[in-house]
C-alpha cells in the first residue's frame, strides 16, 4: 500500500472507518465549505442589522438576527451559493469558494451603501442606469463607512491560508469523481430549493398573514428585504425584473380604479384669490440640487447660508411643509413629478424604463395656452436619460451640456456660476410668455467645493465635515442664483416673471445623517432628518405669505396651473397631486408609503393605492389619448 498515492498527507483507509468516523472525516475535509457558509451567514446578519436602523454605520448583530424573519430561507439561499463549489475539482474548489465569498461580499457592501442612500438594496433595474456612475464615483465612495471592512476582512486572510497550505490540501475521497461532485451539487441545490419553495407555499400561498409574504414588494423596501432576506431579495428582484419585460396590460377595472382615485382626490372647492394671480406672466422654475428646507433662514457664525433665498422670501409665497417624494430615479423623479403630477415607478428610474410614456404635462398645457417652453440642464442629456424623458413629456426644446462651454467644471459638471452666466441671454431673448424649467448641479453630494468658492467661515468642528461642505455648496449655489436673478431683473425679465424655486430631494441628511449626528457640539436645527425641501413662488413686489399646508412634489403642477389661471378641467383629471393654494387637506404621501401631515388612518389605505396606480398608469401609457 505504500506505493499507492493517498489523498494528500492523510492516508485514507476506508475499511477502517465506521459510518460516524467517515462522516466526521468528510466534514473535517469540507472545512472551507462550512466556513464559507458560516462567514456568508455572518455577513448577511451584519447587513440586515443596517435595515430599520437610524444609524447604518454601526454593526448591530442583535438587530440583524431579529430582522431575518425567515431564517431557513436565508440559509437555503446561502447553501445554493456554496453548492456551486462541487462543480470544481480538487484545490480549485477552495478557490471557487473564496471567489463566491468575494462576489457575495461585493454585493453586500454595495447593498449597504445603497441602503444608506436610498433605503433599499441594489435593484436589477439599476443595470439600465450604469451610465450615471461615470461621474458619481465621488458620491458613491462618500457613502462607505469604516464598518464596511467587515464584508472583506476575511478575504485576504483566507487567501493567505490557501496559499500557505496549498501543499497540505487533500480532498474528500467522496467528491473526487465528476459523478460524485455532480450528485453532491444537485443534492444540496435541490434541498435548498425545496426549503425555499416549501416556505413560499407555507407562507405566501397558504399563510394567513398577508403582511408577511416572503416574496412580495411592500410599500416600505425594508419589509421586502427582511422577509426575503438578502440573497432572497435579489433573487426575487431578478424575477420581477424579467417579469417586467412582458407587455403591460391594463384591465377595464384597473383603468376605472385609477381614474376614480384621481377624481376622488379632487376637492371641488370654490375658487379663491390665488386663482389666476399670475395669469399671463412668464414661469421660470429652478430645481436646485440637494436643497433642503432646514437651511432656509439659518446662519453659521453670523453668516446667512442662503442670503438670496432669504431675501426672495420677502416677496414670495413660501411653502414650509413641502416634501420630497422621489424614488429610485432621484433627481429625474423630481423632473417627472414637477412636470406631470404623477408618482414615479416603484422600481428603477421612470425616465430610463419608460421614457416614451405620454402625460398631460405642465409644458404641454402651458404651450396650449400660448407659452414657449424649454428644459435646461447643465449636464449631459443621457444623465438619468432626462433629455429623452423631458422631450417626450412635451418641452419644445431641451438644452443640455452640449450647448455650454465647459469653462469651469465642479465635480459632476458645469459649475452653477458658469451655467447661469451662459444661459441668461437665451432667457432674456426668448419669446414671451415662456415656461422654462431649469436644473442646477454644483450642490450635489459629496459637497466638496473648491477652496475659492468656500465663502463661509466655519467653526473648527464643522470644517472638513459633510455638513460643513453642504453649507458651503448651498451657499455657493444661492449666490449664483442671486447673480442670475439680478441679471434678469436688469434686463426687465423679472417685471413679468414668476420664479418657482425648490429642492430636488433631501441630500445631506439622506446620505450623511449618521455623520451629522456625530458632530459636537450640535445644534437642533440641523439634526432633524424630515425630508422637507423648500418651495418658494417669487414675484417681484409680491406681499410675503407663508403657507403651512403639507404637500409634496406631485402637487406643484396643479398649484402652478391654478395660480396661472388655467382652467381645472385641463389638468385635474390627470393629476395625482392637488392644488396647495386651494385645499382643505393637509398631508403628503412619501415614496416609501409613509405619510406626513394630518390624515386619518382610514383614508391612508386608499391613498396608498395611488403609488400602485401611478406605477400602473406609467407602465401602460394610461394617459395616451
Coordinates of C-alpha atoms in Angstrom, one line a residue:
X1 CA 0.0 0.0 0.0
X2 CA 3.0 2.3 0.5
X3 CA 3.4 2.7 -3.3
X4 CA -0.1 4.0 -3.8
X5 CA -1.0 7.7 -3.7
X6 CA -3.0 8.9 -0.8
X7 CA -5.4 11.9 -0.7
X8 CA -2.8 14.4 0.4
X9 CA -0.9 13.9 3.6
X10 CA -3.5 11.8 5.3
X11 CA -3.8 8.1 4.3
X12 CA -7.5 7.2 3.9
X13 CA -8.3 3.6 4.9
X14 CA -11.9 3.2 4.0
X15 CA -12.1 -0.3 5.6
X16 CA -11.1 1.1 9.0
X17 CA -13.9 3.7 9.0
X18 CA -17.2 3.3 10.7
X19 CA -20.1 5.3 9.4
X20 CA -19.7 8.0 12.0
X21 CA -16.0 8.2 11.6
X22 CA -16.4 8.7 7.8
X23 CA -19.0 11.5 8.3
X24 CA -16.7 13.3 10.7
X25 CA -13.8 12.9 8.3
X26 CA -15.7 14.2 5.4
X27 CA -17.0 17.2 7.4
X28 CA -13.4 17.9 8.5
X29 CA -12.2 17.8 4.9
X30 CA -15.1 20.1 3.9
X31 CA -13.9 22.8 6.3
X32 CA -13.8 25.6 3.6
X33 CA -17.4 24.9 2.6
X34 CA -18.7 25.0 6.2
X35 CA -16.6 28.1 6.9
X36 CA -17.8 29.9 3.8
X37 CA -21.4 29.2 4.7
X38 CA -20.8 30.5 8.3
X39 CA -19.0 33.6 7.0
X40 CA -21.7 34.5 4.5
X41 CA -24.4 34.0 7.1
X42 CA -22.5 36.3 9.5
X43 CA -22.2 38.9 6.7
X44 CA -25.9 38.6 6.0
X45 CA -26.7 39.2 9.7
X46 CA -24.4 42.3 9.6
X47 CA -26.1 43.7 6.5
X48 CA -29.6 43.0 7.9
X49 CA -28.5 44.9 11.1
X50 CA -28.4 48.1 9.0
X51 CA -32.1 47.7 8.0
X52 CA -34.5 49.8 10.0
X53 CA -31.5 51.3 11.8
X54 CA -31.3 55.1 12.3
X55 CA -27.5 54.8 12.1
X56 CA -26.5 52.5 9.3
X57 CA -22.8 52.8 10.2
X58 CA -23.0 50.7 13.4
X59 CA -22.8 46.9 13.3
X60 CA -25.8 45.5 15.3
X61 CA -25.8 41.7 15.3
X62 CA -28.9 41.5 17.5
X63 CA -30.9 43.7 15.2
X64 CA -29.6 41.7 12.2
X65 CA -30.8 38.4 13.7
X66 CA -34.2 39.8 14.5
X67 CA -34.6 41.3 11.0
X68 CA -34.1 38.0 9.3
X69 CA -37.7 36.8 9.6
X70 CA -37.3 33.5 7.8
X71 CA -34.0 32.0 8.8
X72 CA -34.4 28.8 6.9
X73 CA -34.9 30.8 3.7
X74 CA -31.8 32.8 4.4
X75 CA -29.6 29.7 5.0
X76 CA -31.1 28.0 1.9
X77 CA -30.1 30.8 -0.4
X78 CA -26.6 30.7 1.1
X79 CA -26.4 26.9 0.6
X80 CA -27.2 27.4 -3.1
X81 CA -24.1 29.7 -3.4
X82 CA -21.9 27.2 -1.5
X83 CA -23.2 24.2 -3.5
X84 CA -21.5 25.5 -6.7
X85 CA -18.1 24.7 -5.3
X86 CA -18.8 21.0 -6.0
X87 CA -18.6 21.8 -9.7
X88 CA -14.8 22.3 -9.4
X89 CA -12.2 19.7 -8.7
X90 CA -9.5 19.4 -6.0
X91 CA -7.9 22.5 -4.7
X92 CA -9.9 24.6 -7.2
X93 CA -13.0 24.0 -5.0
X94 CA -11.4 26.1 -2.3
X95 CA -10.5 28.9 -4.6
X96 CA -14.0 28.8 -6.1
X97 CA -15.5 29.1 -2.6
X98 CA -13.2 32.1 -2.0
X99 CA -14.4 33.7 -5.2
X100 CA -18.1 33.1 -4.3
X101 CA -17.4 34.6 -0.9
X102 CA -15.9 37.7 -2.5
X103 CA -18.7 38.2 -5.0
X104 CA -21.4 37.9 -2.3
X105 CA -19.3 40.3 -0.1
X106 CA -19.1 42.8 -3.0
X107 CA -22.8 42.6 -3.4
X108 CA -23.4 43.0 0.3
X109 CA -21.2 46.1 0.7
X110 CA -22.9 47.9 -2.2
X111 CA -26.2 46.9 -0.7
X112 CA -25.1 48.6 2.5
X113 CA -24.1 51.7 0.6
X114 CA -27.3 51.9 -1.4
X115 CA -29.3 51.3 1.7
X116 CA -27.8 54.3 3.4
X117 CA -28.5 56.5 0.4
X118 CA -31.9 55.2 -0.7
X119 CA -33.4 53.0 2.0
X120 CA -33.2 49.9 -0.3
X121 CA -30.9 47.3 -1.6
X122 CA -29.5 47.4 -5.1
X123 CA -32.0 46.7 -7.8
X124 CA -31.5 44.8 -11.1
X125 CA -33.2 47.8 -12.7
X126 CA -30.1 49.8 -11.9
X127 CA -28.2 47.9 -14.5
X128 CA -30.0 50.1 -17.0
X129 CA -28.6 53.2 -15.4
X130 CA -24.9 52.3 -15.2
X131 CA -24.2 55.3 -17.4
X132 CA -24.9 57.6 -14.4
X133 CA -22.0 56.0 -12.5
X134 CA -19.3 57.6 -14.6
X135 CA -19.5 61.0 -12.8
X136 CA -20.9 59.7 -9.5
X137 CA -17.9 57.8 -8.0
X138 CA -17.1 60.5 -5.6
X139 CA -20.7 60.4 -4.2
X140 CA -20.6 56.6 -4.1
X141 CA -17.3 56.4 -2.2
X142 CA -18.5 59.0 0.2
X143 CA -21.2 56.6 1.3
X144 CA -18.8 53.9 2.5
X145 CA -18.3 53.6 6.3
X146 CA -15.4 52.1 8.3
X147 CA -17.7 49.3 9.4
X148 CA -17.9 48.1 5.8
X149 CA -14.5 46.5 6.1
X150 CA -16.2 43.6 7.9
X151 CA -17.5 42.4 4.5
X152 CA -14.0 41.9 3.1
X153 CA -11.6 41.5 6.0
X154 CA -11.8 37.7 5.8
X155 CA -10.9 37.5 2.1
X156 CA -7.2 38.2 2.2
X157 CA -6.8 36.1 5.4
X158 CA -8.5 33.1 3.7
X159 CA -6.5 33.7 0.5
X160 CA -3.2 33.7 2.5
X161 CA -4.2 30.4 4.3
X162 CA -5.0 28.7 1.0
X163 CA -1.6 29.8 -0.4
X164 CA 0.3 28.7 2.6
X165 CA -1.5 25.3 2.9
X166 CA -1.7 24.5 -0.8
X167 CA 0.6 21.6 -0.5
X168 CA -1.2 20.2 2.5
X169 CA -4.6 20.2 0.9
X170 CA -6.4 17.0 0.5
X171 CA -9.8 16.4 -1.0
X172 CA -12.5 14.3 0.5
X173 CA -12.5 10.9 -1.3
X174 CA -16.3 11.2 -1.6
X175 CA -16.0 14.1 -4.0
X176 CA -13.2 13.2 -6.3
X177 CA -15.0 11.9 -9.3
X178 CA -17.2 14.1 -11.5
X179 CA -20.2 11.9 -10.9
X180 CA -19.9 12.2 -7.1
X181 CA -19.4 16.0 -7.3
X182 CA -22.4 16.4 -9.6
X183 CA -24.5 14.3 -7.2
X184 CA -23.4 16.5 -4.2
X185 CA -24.1 19.7 -6.1
X186 CA -27.5 18.5 -7.3
X187 CA -28.5 17.2 -3.8
X188 CA -27.5 20.4 -1.9
X189 CA -29.0 22.6 -4.6
X190 CA -32.3 20.7 -4.7
X191 CA -32.5 20.6 -0.9
X192 CA -32.1 24.3 -0.8
X193 CA -34.7 25.0 -3.5
X194 CA -37.1 22.6 -1.7
X195 CA -36.8 24.6 1.5
X196 CA -37.4 27.9 -0.4
X197 CA -40.3 26.6 -2.3
X198 CA -41.8 24.9 0.7
X199 CA -41.5 28.1 2.7
X200 CA -43.1 30.0 -0.1
X201 CA -46.1 27.6 -0.3
X202 CA -46.5 27.6 3.5
X203 CA -46.3 31.3 4.0
X204 CA -47.2 33.0 0.7
X205 CA -49.8 30.6 -0.6
X206 CA -51.4 29.1 2.4
X207 CA -50.4 31.5 5.1
X208 CA -52.9 33.6 7.0
X209 CA -50.9 36.8 7.3
X210 CA -51.0 38.9 4.1
X211 CA -48.5 41.3 5.6
X212 CA -45.7 38.7 6.0
X213 CA -45.3 37.3 2.5
X214 CA -41.7 36.1 1.8
X215 CA -41.7 37.3 -1.8
X216 CA -43.7 40.4 -2.2
X217 CA -43.0 44.1 -2.9
X218 CA -44.1 46.2 0.1
X219 CA -44.6 49.9 0.4
X220 CA -41.5 50.1 2.6
X221 CA -38.5 48.4 1.0
X222 CA -37.2 47.3 4.4
X223 CA -40.2 45.0 4.8
X224 CA -39.5 43.3 1.5
X225 CA -35.8 42.9 2.4
X226 CA -36.5 41.5 5.9
X227 CA -39.0 38.9 4.6
X228 CA -37.0 37.7 1.6
X229 CA -33.5 38.0 3.3
X230 CA -30.5 39.5 1.4
X231 CA -29.9 36.9 -1.3
X232 CA -33.6 36.1 -1.5
X233 CA -34.4 39.7 -2.1
X234 CA -32.0 39.8 -5.1
X235 CA -33.5 36.6 -6.5
X236 CA -37.0 38.0 -6.2
X237 CA -35.8 41.3 -7.7
X238 CA -34.4 39.4 -10.7
X239 CA -37.7 37.6 -11.1
X240 CA -39.6 41.0 -11.0
X241 CA -37.1 42.5 -13.4
X242 CA -37.5 39.8 -16.1
X243 CA -41.3 39.7 -15.5
X244 CA -41.4 43.4 -16.3
X245 CA -40.3 42.6 -19.9
X246 CA -43.7 41.2 -20.6
X247 CA -46.1 43.6 -22.3
X248 CA -48.1 45.6 -19.8
X249 CA -51.9 45.2 -20.0
X250 CA -54.5 47.0 -18.0
X251 CA -58.0 45.8 -17.3
X252 CA -61.1 47.9 -17.5
X253 CA -61.4 47.5 -13.8
X254 CA -57.9 48.8 -13.1
X255 CA -58.5 51.7 -15.6
X256 CA -61.6 52.6 -13.7
X257 CA -59.9 52.4 -10.4
X258 CA -57.1 54.7 -11.5
X259 CA -59.4 57.3 -12.8
X260 CA -61.6 57.0 -9.7
X261 CA -58.6 57.5 -7.4
X262 CA -57.6 60.7 -9.3
X263 CA -61.2 62.1 -9.3
X264 CA -61.9 61.2 -5.7
X265 CA -58.7 63.2 -4.7
X266 CA -60.2 66.4 -6.1
X267 CA -61.9 68.5 -3.5
X268 CA -64.1 70.7 -5.8
X269 CA -63.8 73.8 -3.7
X270 CA -64.9 77.3 -4.8
X271 CA -62.1 79.4 -6.2
X272 CA -60.1 81.8 -4.0
X273 CA -57.9 84.8 -4.5
X274 CA -54.9 82.7 -5.7
X275 CA -56.8 81.7 -8.8
X276 CA -55.1 83.4 -11.8
X277 CA -52.9 85.6 -9.7
X278 CA -50.0 85.0 -12.1
X279 CA -52.1 84.9 -15.3
X280 CA -50.1 85.8 -18.4
X281 CA -46.7 86.0 -16.7
X282 CA -43.6 84.1 -17.6
X283 CA -42.8 81.0 -15.5
X284 CA -39.2 80.2 -14.5
X285 CA -38.8 77.0 -12.4
X286 CA -35.4 76.5 -10.7
X287 CA -34.9 73.0 -9.4
X288 CA -32.0 73.3 -7.0
X289 CA -29.7 70.3 -6.4
X290 CA -29.9 68.9 -2.9
X291 CA -31.6 72.0 -1.4
X292 CA -33.2 71.0 2.0
X293 CA -35.6 73.2 3.9
X294 CA -33.6 73.3 7.1
X295 CA -31.0 75.8 5.9
X296 CA -33.6 78.4 4.9
X297 CA -33.2 81.4 7.3
X298 CA -30.3 79.8 9.2
X299 CA -26.9 81.2 9.8
X300 CA -23.4 80.0 10.9
X301 CA -21.2 82.3 12.8
X302 CA -23.5 85.2 11.9
X303 CA -23.4 84.4 8.2
X304 CA -26.6 83.5 6.3
X305 CA -26.3 80.2 4.5
X306 CA -28.9 81.2 1.9
X307 CA -29.0 85.0 1.8
X308 CA -30.5 85.2 -1.7
X309 CA -33.4 82.8 -0.9
X310 CA -34.0 84.6 2.4
X311 CA -34.3 87.9 0.5
X312 CA -36.7 86.4 -2.0
X313 CA -39.0 85.3 0.8
X314 CA -39.9 88.9 1.3
X315 CA -41.8 88.8 -2.0
X316 CA -42.8 85.2 -2.1
X317 CA -45.3 82.6 -1.2
X318 CA -43.3 80.1 0.9
X319 CA -44.5 76.6 1.5
X320 CA -42.6 75.4 4.6
X321 CA -44.1 71.9 4.8
X322 CA -43.2 70.7 1.3
X323 CA -41.6 67.3 1.0
X324 CA -39.5 65.3 -1.5
X325 CA -41.3 62.3 -3.0
X326 CA -38.5 61.0 -5.2
X327 CA -37.9 57.2 -5.5
X328 CA -35.0 55.4 -7.2
X329 CA -34.8 57.9 -10.0
X330 CA -33.8 60.6 -7.5
X331 CA -33.4 63.9 -9.4
X332 CA -35.1 62.7 -12.6
X333 CA -38.1 61.7 -10.5
X334 CA -38.3 65.3 -9.4
X335 CA -38.2 66.4 -13.0
X336 CA -41.1 64.0 -13.7
X337 CA -43.3 64.9 -10.8
X338 CA -42.9 68.6 -11.2
X339 CA -44.0 68.4 -14.9
X340 CA -46.6 65.6 -14.8
X341 CA -48.0 65.4 -11.2
X342 CA -47.6 61.6 -11.4
X343 CA -45.7 59.5 -8.9
X344 CA -42.6 57.7 -10.4
X345 CA -42.5 54.0 -10.9
X346 CA -41.7 51.8 -7.9
X347 CA -38.6 50.2 -9.4
X348 CA -35.8 51.9 -11.2
X349 CA -35.9 55.2 -13.0
X350 CA -39.1 56.2 -14.9
X351 CA -37.0 58.1 -17.5
X352 CA -34.9 55.0 -18.1
X353 CA -37.6 52.4 -18.2
X354 CA -40.5 54.4 -19.7
X355 CA -39.1 57.5 -21.5
X356 CA -41.9 57.4 -24.1
X357 CA -44.9 57.3 -21.8
X358 CA -47.4 60.1 -22.6
X359 CA -48.6 62.6 -19.9
X360 CA -50.9 65.6 -19.7
X361 CA -47.9 67.7 -18.7
X362 CA -47.1 71.2 -17.5
X363 CA -45.2 72.1 -20.7
X364 CA -48.0 70.8 -22.9
X365 CA -50.7 72.7 -21.0
X366 CA -48.6 75.9 -21.0
X367 CA -47.9 75.5 -24.7
X368 CA -51.6 75.1 -25.4
X369 CA -52.1 78.4 -23.6
X370 CA -49.6 80.3 -25.8
X371 CA -46.3 79.7 -23.9
X372 CA -42.9 78.7 -25.4
X373 CA -41.2 76.0 -23.3
X374 CA -37.6 75.0 -22.6
X375 CA -36.0 72.5 -20.3
X376 CA -32.4 73.4 -19.4
X377 CA -29.8 71.2 -17.7
X378 CA -26.1 71.8 -17.3
X379 CA -25.4 68.1 -17.5
X380 CA -25.4 65.6 -20.4
X381 CA -28.8 64.6 -21.8
X382 CA -28.1 60.9 -21.1
X383 CA -27.7 61.5 -17.4
X384 CA -30.8 59.8 -15.9
X385 CA -32.0 59.8 -19.6
X386 CA -33.6 63.2 -18.7
X387 CA -33.4 64.7 -22.2
X388 CA -35.3 61.8 -23.7
X389 CA -37.8 61.9 -20.9
X390 CA -38.5 65.6 -20.9
X391 CA -38.6 65.9 -24.7
X392 CA -41.3 63.3 -24.7
X393 CA -43.1 65.0 -21.8
X394 CA -43.6 67.9 -24.2
X395 CA -40.9 70.5 -23.9
X396 CA -40.4 72.3 -27.3
X397 CA -36.6 72.5 -26.7
X398 CA -34.2 70.7 -24.3
X399 CA -30.8 72.2 -23.7
X400 CA -28.0 70.1 -22.2
X401 CA -24.3 70.3 -21.6
X402 CA -23.5 70.2 -25.3
X403 CA -24.8 73.7 -25.6
X404 CA -22.5 75.1 -23.0
X405 CA -18.8 75.9 -22.9
X406 CA -17.3 73.7 -20.1
X407 CA -15.1 76.5 -18.8
X408 CA -15.5 75.7 -15.1
X409 CA -16.2 72.1 -14.1
X410 CA -17.0 71.3 -10.4
X411 CA -17.5 67.6 -9.6
X412 CA -20.5 66.4 -11.7
X413 CA -20.2 69.0 -14.5
X414 CA -20.5 72.7 -15.3
X415 CA -20.5 75.0 -12.3
X416 CA -23.7 76.8 -11.4
X417 CA -21.9 80.1 -11.9
X418 CA -20.9 79.4 -15.4
X419 CA -24.2 77.7 -16.2
X420 CA -26.3 80.8 -15.2
X421 CA -23.9 83.2 -16.8
X422 CA -24.1 81.4 -20.2
X423 CA -27.9 80.8 -20.2
X424 CA -29.1 84.3 -19.1
X425 CA -29.0 85.8 -22.6
X426 CA -31.0 82.9 -24.0
X427 CA -33.7 83.6 -21.5
X428 CA -33.7 87.3 -22.0
X429 CA -34.1 86.9 -25.7
X430 CA -36.7 84.2 -25.5
X431 CA -40.2 84.7 -26.9
X432 CA -42.7 85.6 -24.2
X433 CA -44.7 84.3 -22.4
X434 CA -42.3 81.4 -21.6
X435 CA -42.1 78.4 -19.3
X436 CA -38.5 77.5 -18.6
X437 CA -37.6 74.5 -16.4
X438 CA -34.0 74.8 -15.1
X439 CA -31.9 72.5 -13.0
X440 CA -28.7 73.3 -11.1
X441 CA -25.9 70.8 -10.4
X442 CA -23.0 72.0 -8.3
X443 CA -24.5 71.4 -4.8
X444 CA -24.6 67.7 -5.4
X445 CA -23.0 65.3 -2.8
X446 CA -20.3 64.7 -1.6
X447 CA -20.2 68.5 -1.1
X448 CA -16.6 69.2 -1.7
X449 CA -16.4 72.7 -3.0
X450 CA -13.1 74.2 -4.4
X451 CA -11.5 76.5 -1.8
X452 CA -12.0 79.6 -3.9
X453 CA -15.8 79.1 -3.7
X454 CA -15.9 78.5 0.0
X455 CA -17.2 81.8 1.3
X456 CA -18.5 80.8 4.7
X457 CA -16.2 81.0 7.8
X458 CA -17.0 77.8 9.7
X459 CA -16.2 76.7 13.3
X460 CA -13.5 74.1 13.5
X461 CA -16.0 71.4 14.4
X462 CA -17.8 72.0 11.1
X463 CA -14.8 72.3 8.8
X464 CA -13.9 69.1 6.9
X465 CA -17.4 67.6 7.7
X466 CA -20.1 66.7 5.1
X467 CA -22.4 69.2 6.8
X468 CA -19.9 72.0 6.6
X469 CA -19.3 71.1 3.0
X470 CA -23.0 71.1 2.4
X471 CA -23.3 74.6 3.9
X472 CA -20.5 75.8 1.5
X473 CA -22.1 74.2 -1.5
X474 CA -25.6 75.6 -0.9
X475 CA -24.2 79.0 -0.1
X476 CA -22.3 79.0 -3.4
X477 CA -25.4 78.0 -5.4
X478 CA -27.5 80.5 -3.6
X479 CA -25.0 83.2 -4.5
X480 CA -25.2 82.1 -8.2
X481 CA -29.0 82.2 -8.2
X482 CA -28.8 85.8 -6.8
X483 CA -26.4 87.0 -9.5
X484 CA -28.5 85.3 -12.2
X485 CA -31.8 86.9 -11.0
X486 CA -30.1 90.3 -10.7
X487 CA -29.1 90.0 -14.4
X488 CA -32.7 89.1 -15.4
X489 CA -34.0 91.9 -13.3
X490 CA -31.7 94.4 -15.0
X491 CA -33.0 93.2 -18.4
X492 CA -36.6 93.7 -17.2
X493 CA -37.5 90.0 -17.3
X494 CA -38.5 89.8 -13.6
X495 CA -41.1 92.5 -14.1
X496 CA -43.3 89.9 -15.7
X497 CA -41.9 86.6 -14.4
X498 CA -42.8 84.2 -11.6
X499 CA -39.8 82.2 -10.3
X500 CA -40.6 78.9 -8.6
X501 CA -37.6 77.6 -6.5
X502 CA -37.5 74.2 -4.8
X503 CA -35.0 71.4 -3.9
X504 CA -35.0 68.2 -6.0
X505 CA -34.6 66.0 -2.9
X506 CA -33.1 65.8 0.5
X507 CA -29.4 65.0 0.4
X508 CA -27.0 65.7 3.3
X509 CA -29.5 64.1 5.7
X510 CA -30.3 61.4 3.1
X511 CA -26.7 60.3 2.7
X512 CA -24.8 61.5 5.8
X513 CA -27.3 61.6 8.7
X514 CA -25.1 59.3 10.8
X515 CA -22.1 61.7 10.4
X516 CA -24.3 64.8 11.2
X517 CA -25.3 63.2 14.5
X518 CA -21.7 62.8 15.5
X519 CA -20.8 66.5 15.1
X520 CA -20.2 68.0 18.6
X521 CA -21.3 70.5 19.7
X522 CA -24.5 70.1 17.6
X523 CA -27.5 72.4 17.0
X524 CA -31.1 71.3 17.0
X525 CA -31.9 72.9 13.7
X526 CA -29.6 70.7 11.7
X527 CA -30.2 67.4 13.4
X528 CA -33.7 66.5 12.2
X529 CA -34.0 64.4 9.0
X530 CA -37.5 65.2 8.0
X531 CA -37.3 65.1 4.1
X532 CA -38.5 68.6 3.8
X533 CA -37.5 70.8 0.8
X534 CA -38.5 74.4 0.4
X535 CA -41.0 75.6 -2.2
X536 CA -40.8 79.3 -3.0
X537 CA -43.0 81.2 -5.5
X538 CA -41.4 84.6 -6.0
X539 CA -42.8 87.5 -7.9
X540 CA -41.3 91.0 -7.8
X541 CA -43.2 93.3 -5.5
X542 CA -45.4 90.5 -4.1
X543 CA -46.5 90.5 -0.5
X544 CA -44.9 87.7 1.6
X545 CA -47.0 84.7 2.6
X546 CA -46.1 81.5 4.4
X547 CA -48.4 78.5 3.7
X548 CA -48.1 75.7 6.3
X549 CA -50.2 73.2 4.2
X550 CA -48.4 69.9 3.9
X551 CA -47.7 68.8 0.4
X552 CA -45.1 67.4 -2.0
X553 CA -43.6 67.4 -5.5
X554 CA -46.7 65.9 -7.3
X555 CA -48.6 69.0 -6.0
X556 CA -46.5 71.6 -7.8
X557 CA -48.1 71.3 -11.2
X558 CA -51.7 71.8 -10.2
X559 CA -50.7 74.5 -7.8
X560 CA -48.8 76.5 -10.5
X561 CA -51.5 76.0 -13.1
X562 CA -54.2 77.2 -10.7
X563 CA -52.2 80.3 -9.9
X564 CA -51.6 80.9 -13.7
X565 CA -55.4 80.9 -14.3
X566 CA -55.5 77.6 -16.2
X567 CA -59.0 76.0 -16.0
X568 CA -59.1 73.0 -13.7
X569 CA -60.6 70.9 -16.5
X570 CA -57.3 70.9 -18.3
X571 CA -55.4 69.1 -15.5
X572 CA -57.4 67.8 -12.6
X573 CA -58.4 64.5 -14.2
X574 CA -54.8 63.6 -14.9
X575 CA -53.0 64.9 -11.8
X576 CA -52.1 62.7 -8.8
X577 CA -51.3 65.8 -6.8
X578 CA -53.6 68.5 -5.5
X579 CA -53.6 72.3 -5.6
X580 CA -51.9 73.5 -2.4
X581 CA -53.3 77.0 -2.9
X582 CA -56.9 75.8 -2.5
X583 CA -57.2 72.7 -0.4
X584 CA -58.6 71.6 3.0
X585 CA -56.4 68.5 3.1
X586 CA -53.1 68.6 5.0
X587 CA -50.9 65.5 4.1
X588 CA -48.3 64.2 1.8
X589 CA -47.6 60.6 0.7
X590 CA -43.9 59.8 0.5
X591 CA -42.3 57.3 -1.9
X592 CA -41.8 54.7 0.8
X593 CA -45.5 54.8 1.7
X594 CA -45.2 56.9 4.8
X595 CA -47.4 59.9 5.5
X596 CA -46.6 63.4 6.8
X597 CA -49.2 65.9 8.0
X598 CA -52.7 65.2 9.2
X599 CA -54.6 62.3 7.6
X600 CA -56.7 59.8 9.4
X601 CA -55.7 56.1 9.2
X602 CA -58.9 55.0 7.4
X603 CA -58.1 57.3 4.5
X604 CA -54.4 56.3 4.3
X605 CA -55.2 52.9 2.9
X606 CA -57.0 54.3 -0.1
X607 CA -54.4 57.0 -0.7
X608 CA -51.6 54.4 -0.6
X609 CA -53.1 52.8 -3.7
X610 CA -52.0 55.9 -5.6
X611 CA -48.4 54.7 -5.7
X612 CA -49.5 51.5 -7.4
X613 CA -52.0 53.3 -9.7
X614 CA -49.3 55.7 -10.8
X615 CA -46.9 52.8 -11.5
X616 CA -49.6 51.1 -13.5
X617 CA -50.5 54.3 -15.4
X618 CA -46.9 54.9 -16.5
X619 CA -46.3 51.2 -17.5
X620 CA -49.5 51.0 -19.6
X621 CA -49.4 54.5 -21.1
X622 CA -52.6 55.3 -19.4
X623 CA -52.8 59.0 -20.4
X624 CA -52.2 58.5 -24.1
X625 CA -55.2 59.7 -25.9

